[in-house]
Short mmCIF file of C-alpha atoms in Angstrom, two decimals:
data_model
loop_
_atom_site.label_atom_id
_atom_site.label_comp_id
_atom_site.label_asym_id
_atom_site.label_seq_id
_atom_site.Cartn_x
_atom_site.Cartn_y
_atom_site.Cartn_z
CA UNK A 160 -5.71 -23.99 8.13
CA UNK A 161 -4.72 -27.33 6.97
CA UNK A 162 -6.40 -26.85 3.48
CA UNK A 163 -4.33 -23.85 2.82
CA UNK A 164 -1.06 -25.33 4.34
CA UNK A 165 -1.44 -28.40 2.07
CA UNK A 166 -2.00 -26.17 -1.02
CA UNK A 167 1.08 -24.18 -0.19
CA UNK A 168 3.09 -27.35 0.13
CA UNK A 169 1.78 -28.88 -2.96
CA UNK A 170 1.94 -25.76 -5.30
CA UNK A 171 4.02 -23.16 -3.46
CA UNK A 172 7.63 -22.52 -4.74
CA UNK A 173 10.39 -21.21 -2.60
CA UNK A 174 12.71 -18.73 -4.33
CA UNK A 175 16.04 -17.26 -3.01
CA UNK A 176 15.39 -14.24 -0.71
CA UNK A 177 12.57 -15.79 1.35
CA UNK A 178 10.09 -15.37 -1.73
CA UNK A 179 7.23 -17.83 -1.71
CA UNK A 180 5.56 -17.92 -4.99
CA UNK A 181 1.90 -18.98 -4.71
CA UNK A 182 0.83 -17.52 -7.97
CA UNK A 183 -0.86 -20.54 -9.16
CA UNK A 184 -3.68 -20.12 -6.81
CA UNK A 185 -3.56 -16.83 -4.73
CA UNK A 186 -2.17 -13.86 -6.51
CA UNK A 187 -2.00 -14.30 -10.22
CA UNK A 188 -4.06 -17.21 -11.13
CA UNK A 189 -6.88 -17.46 -8.49
CA UNK A 190 -8.49 -20.67 -7.31
CA UNK A 191 -11.84 -19.12 -6.42
CA UNK A 192 -13.10 -22.43 -4.75
CA UNK A 193 -10.14 -22.27 -2.44
CA UNK A 194 -10.64 -18.53 -1.87
CA UNK A 195 -14.19 -19.22 -0.94
CA UNK A 196 -13.13 -21.55 1.83
CA UNK A 197 -10.58 -19.07 3.12
CA UNK A 198 -13.24 -16.53 3.09
CA UNK A 199 -15.62 -18.75 5.07
CA UNK A 200 -12.79 -19.38 7.48
CA UNK A 201 -12.38 -15.60 8.18
CA UNK A 202 -16.29 -15.43 8.69
CA UNK A 203 -16.19 -18.28 11.30
CA UNK A 204 -13.51 -16.29 13.20
CA UNK A 205 -15.01 -12.87 12.98
CA UNK A 206 -18.56 -13.35 12.49
CA UNK A 207 -19.58 -12.05 15.98
CA UNK A 208 -17.73 -8.85 15.54
CA UNK A 209 -20.48 -6.83 13.94
CA UNK A 210 -18.28 -6.13 10.74
CA UNK A 211 -19.68 -3.58 8.49
CA UNK A 212 -17.03 -3.30 5.76
CA UNK A 213 -13.96 -5.32 4.50
CA UNK A 214 -11.07 -3.20 3.57
CA UNK A 215 -8.28 -4.39 1.34
CA UNK A 216 -5.55 -3.10 -0.93
CA UNK A 217 -5.27 -3.73 -4.77
CA UNK A 218 -4.70 -5.77 -6.47
CA UNK A 219 -4.08 -9.25 -4.96
CA UNK A 220 -6.16 -8.59 -1.73
CA UNK A 221 -9.43 -7.96 -3.90
CA UNK A 222 -10.26 -11.61 -4.71
CA UNK A 223 -9.99 -12.87 -1.18
CA UNK A 224 -11.89 -9.93 0.21
CA UNK A 225 -14.60 -10.45 -2.16
CA UNK A 226 -14.83 -14.07 -1.25
CA UNK A 227 -15.03 -13.38 2.37
CA UNK A 228 -17.64 -10.59 1.83
CA UNK A 229 -20.07 -13.20 0.48
CA UNK A 230 -20.30 -14.67 3.93
CA UNK A 231 -20.36 -11.40 5.87
CA UNK A 232 -22.84 -9.77 3.47
CA UNK A 233 -21.01 -6.34 3.64
CA UNK A 234 -19.35 -4.23 1.00
CA UNK A 235 -15.66 -4.51 -0.01
CA UNK A 236 -13.69 -1.36 -0.32
CA UNK A 237 -9.99 -1.42 -1.68
CA UNK A 238 -7.35 1.15 -1.27
CA UNK A 239 -6.01 2.21 -4.55
CA UNK A 240 -2.35 2.32 -5.56
CA UNK A 241 -2.42 4.91 -8.30
CA UNK A 242 -4.09 8.21 -8.73
CA UNK A 243 -6.74 7.80 -11.14
CA UNK A 244 -8.56 10.80 -12.92
CA UNK A 245 -11.83 9.28 -11.59
CA UNK A 246 -10.96 9.63 -7.97
CA UNK A 247 -12.11 12.92 -6.83
CA UNK A 248 -13.62 14.20 -3.65
CA UNK A 249 -11.94 13.82 -0.22
CA UNK A 250 -9.57 10.99 0.14
CA UNK A 251 -7.61 9.26 2.83
CA UNK A 252 -3.96 8.66 1.82
CA UNK A 253 -1.20 6.73 3.16
CA UNK A 254 2.34 5.73 1.96
CA UNK A 255 3.21 2.20 1.71
CA UNK A 256 6.51 0.50 1.02
CA UNK A 257 6.32 -2.47 -1.29
CA UNK A 258 9.16 -4.96 -1.17
CA UNK A 259 7.67 -6.93 -3.99
CA UNK A 260 7.78 -3.92 -6.29
CA UNK A 261 10.64 -2.27 -4.51
CA UNK A 262 9.08 1.21 -4.24
CA UNK A 263 6.77 3.48 -2.45
CA UNK A 264 3.20 3.66 -3.21
CA UNK A 265 0.69 6.32 -2.09
CA UNK A 266 -2.48 4.49 -1.47
CA UNK A 267 -5.80 6.23 -1.46
CA UNK A 268 -9.58 5.59 -0.37
CA UNK A 269 -12.34 7.83 -0.98
CA UNK A 270 -13.66 9.19 2.48
CA UNK A 271 -17.13 8.47 1.61
CA UNK A 272 -16.51 4.72 1.87
CA UNK A 273 -15.14 4.54 5.51
CA UNK A 274 -16.18 6.39 8.57
CA UNK A 275 -16.35 6.41 12.27
CA UNK A 276 -19.46 4.15 12.33
CA UNK A 277 -17.55 1.27 10.62
CA UNK A 278 -16.25 -1.83 12.15
CA UNK A 279 -13.78 -2.99 9.70
CA UNK A 280 -12.15 -6.41 8.69
CA UNK A 281 -8.82 -5.83 7.06
CA UNK A 282 -7.87 -8.57 4.50
CA UNK A 283 -4.82 -9.20 2.52
CA UNK A 284 -3.20 -12.14 0.92
CA UNK A 285 0.26 -11.83 2.45
CA UNK A 286 1.68 -10.54 5.76
CA UNK A 287 5.50 -10.05 5.96
CA UNK A 288 7.00 -6.94 7.39
CA UNK A 289 3.46 -5.43 7.50
CA UNK A 290 3.74 -2.28 5.30
CA UNK A 291 0.65 -2.64 3.45
CA UNK A 292 -1.26 -3.63 6.40
CA UNK A 293 0.01 -0.54 8.28
CA UNK A 294 -1.23 1.59 5.46
CA UNK A 295 -4.72 0.22 5.82
CA UNK A 296 -4.61 0.68 9.55
CA UNK A 297 -3.44 4.35 9.05
CA UNK A 298 -6.48 4.82 6.81
CA UNK A 299 -8.75 3.34 9.37
CA UNK A 300 -7.29 5.62 12.01
CA UNK A 301 -7.80 8.67 9.76
CA UNK A 302 -11.46 7.43 9.45
CA UNK A 303 -11.80 6.84 13.08
CA UNK A 304 -12.98 3.45 12.16
CA UNK A 305 -12.74 0.56 14.47
CA UNK A 306 -10.48 -2.37 13.33
CA UNK A 307 -12.44 -5.46 14.36
CA UNK A 308 -10.27 -7.93 12.65
CA UNK A 309 -7.16 -8.54 10.45
CA UNK A 310 -7.53 -11.60 8.20
CA UNK A 311 -4.30 -12.73 6.19
CA UNK A 312 -3.97 -15.77 3.95
CA UNK A 313 -0.24 -16.30 4.43
CA UNK A 314 1.82 -14.84 7.20
CA UNK A 315 5.73 -15.00 6.93
CA UNK A 316 6.02 -15.93 10.53
CA UNK A 317 9.95 -15.28 10.40
CA UNK A 318 9.25 -11.68 9.60
CA UNK A 319 8.23 -8.96 12.09
CA UNK A 320 4.75 -7.97 10.65
CA UNK A 321 2.48 -10.36 12.51
CA UNK A 322 4.25 -10.20 15.75
CA UNK A 323 4.19 -6.41 15.82
CA UNK A 324 0.61 -6.05 14.95
CA UNK A 325 -0.36 -8.57 17.62
CA UNK A 326 1.80 -6.76 20.25
CA UNK A 327 -0.04 -3.57 19.27
CA UNK A 328 -3.19 -5.47 20.13
CA UNK A 329 -4.65 -6.03 16.89
CA UNK A 330 -6.77 -9.27 16.32
CA UNK A 331 -4.52 -10.93 13.65
CA UNK A 332 -5.64 -14.25 12.13
CA UNK A 333 -3.46 -15.80 9.58
CA UNK A 334 -4.67 -18.90 7.92
CA UNK A 335 -1.20 -20.25 7.37
CA UNK A 336 1.79 -19.01 9.23
CA UNK A 337 5.17 -20.05 7.84
CA UNK A 338 7.64 -20.84 10.31
CA UNK A 339 10.73 -21.56 8.16
CA UNK A 340 11.33 -21.93 4.44
CA UNK A 341 14.61 -23.48 3.21
CA UNK A 342 16.23 -22.78 -0.22
CA UNK A 343 15.64 -26.53 -0.91
CA UNK A 344 11.89 -25.84 -0.88
CA UNK A 345 11.00 -27.17 2.50
CA UNK A 346 8.26 -25.19 4.26
CA UNK A 347 7.24 -25.64 7.91
CA UNK A 348 4.24 -24.03 9.53
CA UNK A 349 3.57 -22.58 13.04
CA UNK A 350 0.57 -23.37 14.90
CA UNK A 351 -1.96 -20.60 14.96
CA UNK A 352 -1.83 -18.47 18.10
CA UNK B 250 -29.66 -6.34 -17.44
CA UNK B 251 -32.26 -4.39 -15.55
CA UNK B 252 -30.72 -4.83 -12.25
CA UNK B 253 -27.44 -3.15 -13.31
CA UNK B 254 -29.00 -0.41 -15.39
CA UNK B 255 -31.10 0.54 -12.30
CA UNK B 256 -28.31 0.49 -10.06
CA UNK B 257 -26.41 2.77 -12.41
CA UNK B 258 -29.35 5.13 -12.59
CA UNK B 259 -29.59 5.27 -8.83
CA UNK B 260 -25.92 5.33 -7.73
CA UNK B 261 -23.83 6.28 -10.91
CA UNK B 262 -22.69 9.79 -11.38
CA UNK B 263 -22.08 11.44 -14.58
CA UNK B 264 -18.97 13.79 -14.64
CA UNK B 265 -17.83 16.14 -17.46
CA UNK B 266 -15.74 14.32 -20.17
CA UNK B 267 -18.27 11.41 -20.58
CA UNK B 268 -16.96 9.96 -17.13
CA UNK B 269 -19.43 7.71 -15.26
CA UNK B 270 -18.47 7.28 -11.64
CA UNK B 271 -19.70 3.89 -10.38
CA UNK B 272 -17.26 3.69 -7.45
CA UNK B 273 -19.87 3.12 -4.90
CA UNK B 274 -20.58 -0.63 -6.28
CA UNK B 275 -18.24 -1.51 -9.15
CA UNK B 276 -14.67 -0.34 -8.81
CA UNK B 277 -13.74 1.21 -5.60
CA UNK B 278 -16.41 0.08 -3.13
CA UNK B 279 -17.71 -3.32 -4.26
CA UNK B 280 -21.29 -4.60 -3.79
CA UNK B 281 -20.39 -8.19 -3.88
CA UNK B 282 -24.15 -9.51 -4.02
CA UNK B 283 -24.61 -7.42 -7.05
CA UNK B 284 -21.43 -8.76 -8.62
CA UNK B 285 -22.60 -12.31 -7.99
CA UNK B 286 -25.77 -11.42 -9.96
CA UNK B 287 -23.66 -10.14 -12.76
CA UNK B 288 -21.44 -13.24 -12.62
CA UNK B 289 -24.44 -15.37 -12.83
CA UNK B 290 -25.70 -13.52 -15.86
CA UNK B 291 -22.35 -14.12 -17.64
CA UNK B 292 -22.60 -17.82 -16.83
CA UNK B 293 -26.08 -18.00 -18.28
CA UNK B 294 -24.86 -16.46 -21.56
CA UNK B 295 -21.64 -18.40 -21.93
CA UNK B 296 -22.11 -21.72 -19.92
CA UNK B 297 -22.30 -23.80 -23.05
CA UNK B 298 -19.11 -22.52 -24.46
CA UNK B 299 -16.74 -24.96 -22.59
CA UNK B 300 -14.95 -22.08 -20.85
CA UNK B 301 -11.71 -23.15 -19.15
CA UNK B 302 -10.37 -19.96 -17.80
CA UNK B 303 -11.52 -16.48 -17.11
CA UNK B 304 -9.07 -13.75 -17.89
CA UNK B 305 -9.23 -10.14 -16.71
CA UNK B 306 -6.89 -7.25 -15.88
CA UNK B 307 -6.03 -5.67 -12.54
CA UNK B 308 -7.45 -4.20 -10.54
CA UNK B 309 -11.11 -3.53 -11.03
CA UNK B 310 -11.88 -6.58 -13.22
CA UNK B 311 -10.65 -8.98 -10.53
CA UNK B 312 -13.88 -8.83 -8.32
CA UNK B 313 -16.24 -9.36 -11.01
CA UNK B 314 -14.11 -12.23 -12.66
CA UNK B 315 -14.10 -13.94 -9.21
CA UNK B 316 -17.85 -13.64 -8.84
CA UNK B 317 -18.25 -15.22 -12.36
CA UNK B 318 -15.81 -17.88 -11.70
CA UNK B 319 -17.88 -19.21 -8.91
CA UNK B 320 -20.45 -20.29 -11.50
CA UNK B 321 -18.19 -21.56 -14.14
CA UNK B 322 -15.89 -23.40 -11.61
CA UNK B 323 -12.71 -22.41 -13.47
CA UNK B 324 -9.61 -20.39 -12.54
CA UNK B 325 -9.36 -16.65 -12.84
CA UNK B 326 -6.07 -15.34 -14.16
CA UNK B 327 -5.42 -11.59 -14.23
CA UNK B 328 -2.92 -9.52 -16.29
CA UNK B 329 -0.69 -7.38 -13.96
CA UNK B 330 0.16 -3.84 -14.80
CA UNK B 331 3.36 -3.62 -12.99
CA UNK B 332 6.50 -5.68 -13.04
CA UNK B 333 6.79 -7.43 -9.88
CA UNK B 334 10.00 -8.97 -8.65
CA UNK B 335 7.92 -12.15 -8.13
CA UNK B 336 6.99 -12.31 -11.89
CA UNK B 337 9.57 -14.61 -13.40
CA UNK B 338 9.75 -17.16 -16.15
CA UNK B 339 8.02 -16.67 -19.56
CA UNK B 340 5.59 -13.87 -19.87
CA UNK B 341 3.05 -12.72 -22.43
CA UNK B 342 3.16 -8.83 -22.56
CA UNK B 343 1.14 -6.35 -24.20
CA UNK B 344 0.89 -2.56 -24.10
CA UNK B 345 -2.37 -0.91 -22.98
CA UNK B 346 -3.07 2.76 -23.05
CA UNK B 347 -5.35 3.78 -19.99
CA UNK B 348 -7.42 6.94 -20.40
CA UNK B 349 -8.34 6.84 -16.72
CA UNK B 350 -4.58 6.92 -15.75
CA UNK B 351 -3.59 8.77 -18.99
CA UNK B 352 -0.71 6.47 -19.61
CA UNK B 353 0.71 3.42 -21.30
CA UNK B 354 0.90 0.19 -19.29
CA UNK B 355 2.71 -2.92 -19.98
CA UNK B 356 0.39 -5.69 -18.90
CA UNK B 357 1.97 -9.20 -18.29
CA UNK B 358 0.69 -12.73 -17.82
CA UNK B 359 2.80 -15.82 -16.96
CA UNK B 360 2.77 -18.17 -19.81
CA UNK B 361 2.10 -21.05 -17.64
CA UNK B 362 -1.42 -19.83 -16.90
CA UNK B 363 -2.78 -19.64 -20.42
CA UNK B 364 -2.19 -21.93 -23.42
CA UNK B 365 -3.59 -23.23 -26.67
CA UNK B 366 -5.85 -25.70 -24.92
CA UNK B 367 -7.79 -22.79 -23.17
CA UNK B 368 -11.23 -21.48 -24.18
CA UNK B 369 -11.17 -18.08 -22.47
CA UNK B 370 -13.98 -15.68 -21.09
CA UNK B 371 -12.56 -12.23 -20.92
CA UNK B 372 -14.15 -10.09 -18.30
CA UNK B 373 -13.78 -6.47 -17.33
CA UNK B 374 -15.86 -3.82 -15.55
CA UNK B 375 -15.83 -1.11 -18.44
CA UNK B 376 -15.63 -1.22 -22.11
CA UNK B 377 -15.18 2.27 -23.84
CA UNK B 378 -12.47 2.69 -26.49
CA UNK B 379 -11.46 -0.99 -25.74
CA UNK B 380 -7.74 -0.50 -25.04
CA UNK B 381 -7.57 -2.82 -22.08
CA UNK B 382 -9.72 -5.43 -23.90
CA UNK B 383 -7.46 -5.33 -26.83
CA UNK B 384 -4.50 -6.11 -24.62
CA UNK B 385 -6.20 -9.17 -23.31
CA UNK B 386 -7.19 -10.30 -26.78
CA UNK B 387 -3.48 -9.76 -27.75
CA UNK B 388 -2.31 -11.91 -24.93
CA UNK B 389 -4.93 -14.61 -25.85
CA UNK B 390 -3.51 -14.55 -29.41
CA UNK B 391 -0.01 -14.93 -28.24
CA UNK B 392 -1.16 -18.00 -26.14
CA UNK B 393 -3.17 -19.47 -29.19
CA UNK B 394 -6.11 -19.57 -26.71
CA UNK B 395 -9.55 -19.31 -28.07
CA UNK B 396 -11.67 -16.35 -27.03
CA UNK B 397 -15.07 -17.81 -26.28
CA UNK B 398 -16.82 -14.77 -24.85
CA UNK B 399 -16.14 -11.29 -23.77
CA UNK B 400 -18.25 -10.22 -20.73
CA UNK B 401 -18.42 -6.55 -19.80
CA UNK B 402 -20.41 -4.93 -17.06
CA UNK B 403 -20.77 -1.49 -18.38
CA UNK B 404 -20.22 -0.44 -22.07
CA UNK B 405 -19.99 3.04 -23.28
CA UNK B 406 -22.07 2.39 -26.30
CA UNK B 407 -21.12 6.00 -27.72
CA UNK B 408 -17.54 5.06 -27.91
CA UNK B 409 -15.99 2.68 -30.50
CA UNK B 410 -14.83 -0.32 -28.49
CA UNK B 411 -17.81 -2.62 -28.50
CA UNK B 412 -18.73 -1.89 -32.09
CA UNK B 413 -15.27 -2.55 -33.29
CA UNK B 414 -14.89 -5.79 -31.25
CA UNK B 415 -18.39 -7.12 -32.43
CA UNK B 416 -17.21 -6.25 -36.10
CA UNK B 417 -14.18 -8.37 -35.66
CA UNK B 418 -16.50 -11.26 -34.71
CA UNK B 419 -16.01 -11.44 -30.90
CA UNK B 420 -18.93 -12.55 -28.82
CA UNK B 421 -19.21 -9.35 -26.63
CA UNK B 422 -21.95 -9.46 -23.95
CA UNK B 423 -22.35 -6.10 -22.12
CA UNK B 424 -24.76 -6.06 -19.18
CA UNK B 425 -25.51 -2.45 -19.52
CA UNK B 426 -24.83 -0.52 -22.65
CA UNK B 427 -24.95 3.36 -22.25
CA UNK B 428 -26.51 4.88 -25.21
CA UNK B 429 -26.09 8.47 -23.91
CA UNK B 430 -25.13 10.53 -20.86
CA UNK B 431 -25.87 14.26 -20.34
CA UNK B 432 -24.04 16.61 -18.24
CA UNK B 433 -27.17 17.03 -16.33
CA UNK B 434 -26.86 13.39 -15.32
CA UNK B 435 -29.43 11.83 -17.57
CA UNK B 436 -28.29 8.19 -18.62
CA UNK B 437 -30.12 6.26 -21.31
CA UNK B 438 -29.46 2.57 -22.22
CA UNK B 439 -29.29 0.70 -25.46
CA UNK B 440 -31.10 -2.65 -25.84
CA UNK B 441 -28.42 -5.50 -25.85
CA UNK B 442 -27.82 -6.82 -29.32
#
């Protein structure tokens, strides 16, 4: 998606260790006008799939998921990373390793918000190795819900997550796929498959 | 706001310890159509204040803040509860006690996203004792930013947070103020001041 690629080139910052900082518009400060355009693009791709729920993971997936939900007119539900006193009842749980935070999280979702009748669109801001997305897939499997789409804002195409998920047959749609980033800050993009 | 009060009565669940669960529409599953209406209501109240940024705290404030931002056409920025490897540069930090999670969090915000030129609308889903909101206020003070409004979805009017913030002169607007909750599940609301 040209709009997102251009924004990444303009405002993204490459840091050593293959880190791409997009905190000025995607995951710390949020450019909601941009997120609405990204949400609309997910809708164009997945609008015929009968989506009943959008599932994401806190925290940075929430904004993008909400902006997409406005077009799908379905609820968003987000997996939580911490055990809240207010989470009771039956829970789906999965363990996710975060490279950003360098630790394992147990993510949880109340069973009442996802079931076998659901056709789910999974949304997240980033896809790299794919650990967070596999946690969400695991939760959908526990719920016997159908995964009807996976929408990603930025995929690090040089890491294995997107390739593996596509090989497993999941309909992954990444709005920007980074082919290569150099320490000098050059970013090149891959054509969307 | 009648729409929210009715939804709380219909779908909120009162639990012992003055806990109100609204996880079916506000902070686990998200009814984005409802959140848009709440966002529009904040806009009606604060549209003449010259708001330049909406500040919230992860995770459950993000959705509401984004829905409000669509009307204000300003960026959202959210304070983070964990130290990410990707957070570098100068940070505002504040310590917040969460009763929900029963621990202290250090919340952080990159200094580049809030400054003395900003007129800020603070948004959160709940206001009870007010610990999270005071963390956001503390961050605004560090930034010398002006607090032009505080928008809350649900205020627990029988706890001290809203009263104290109003006495300090902050323009707090809570869309639903709970006067009383009984263990039998009865909820009564207070007229908005």
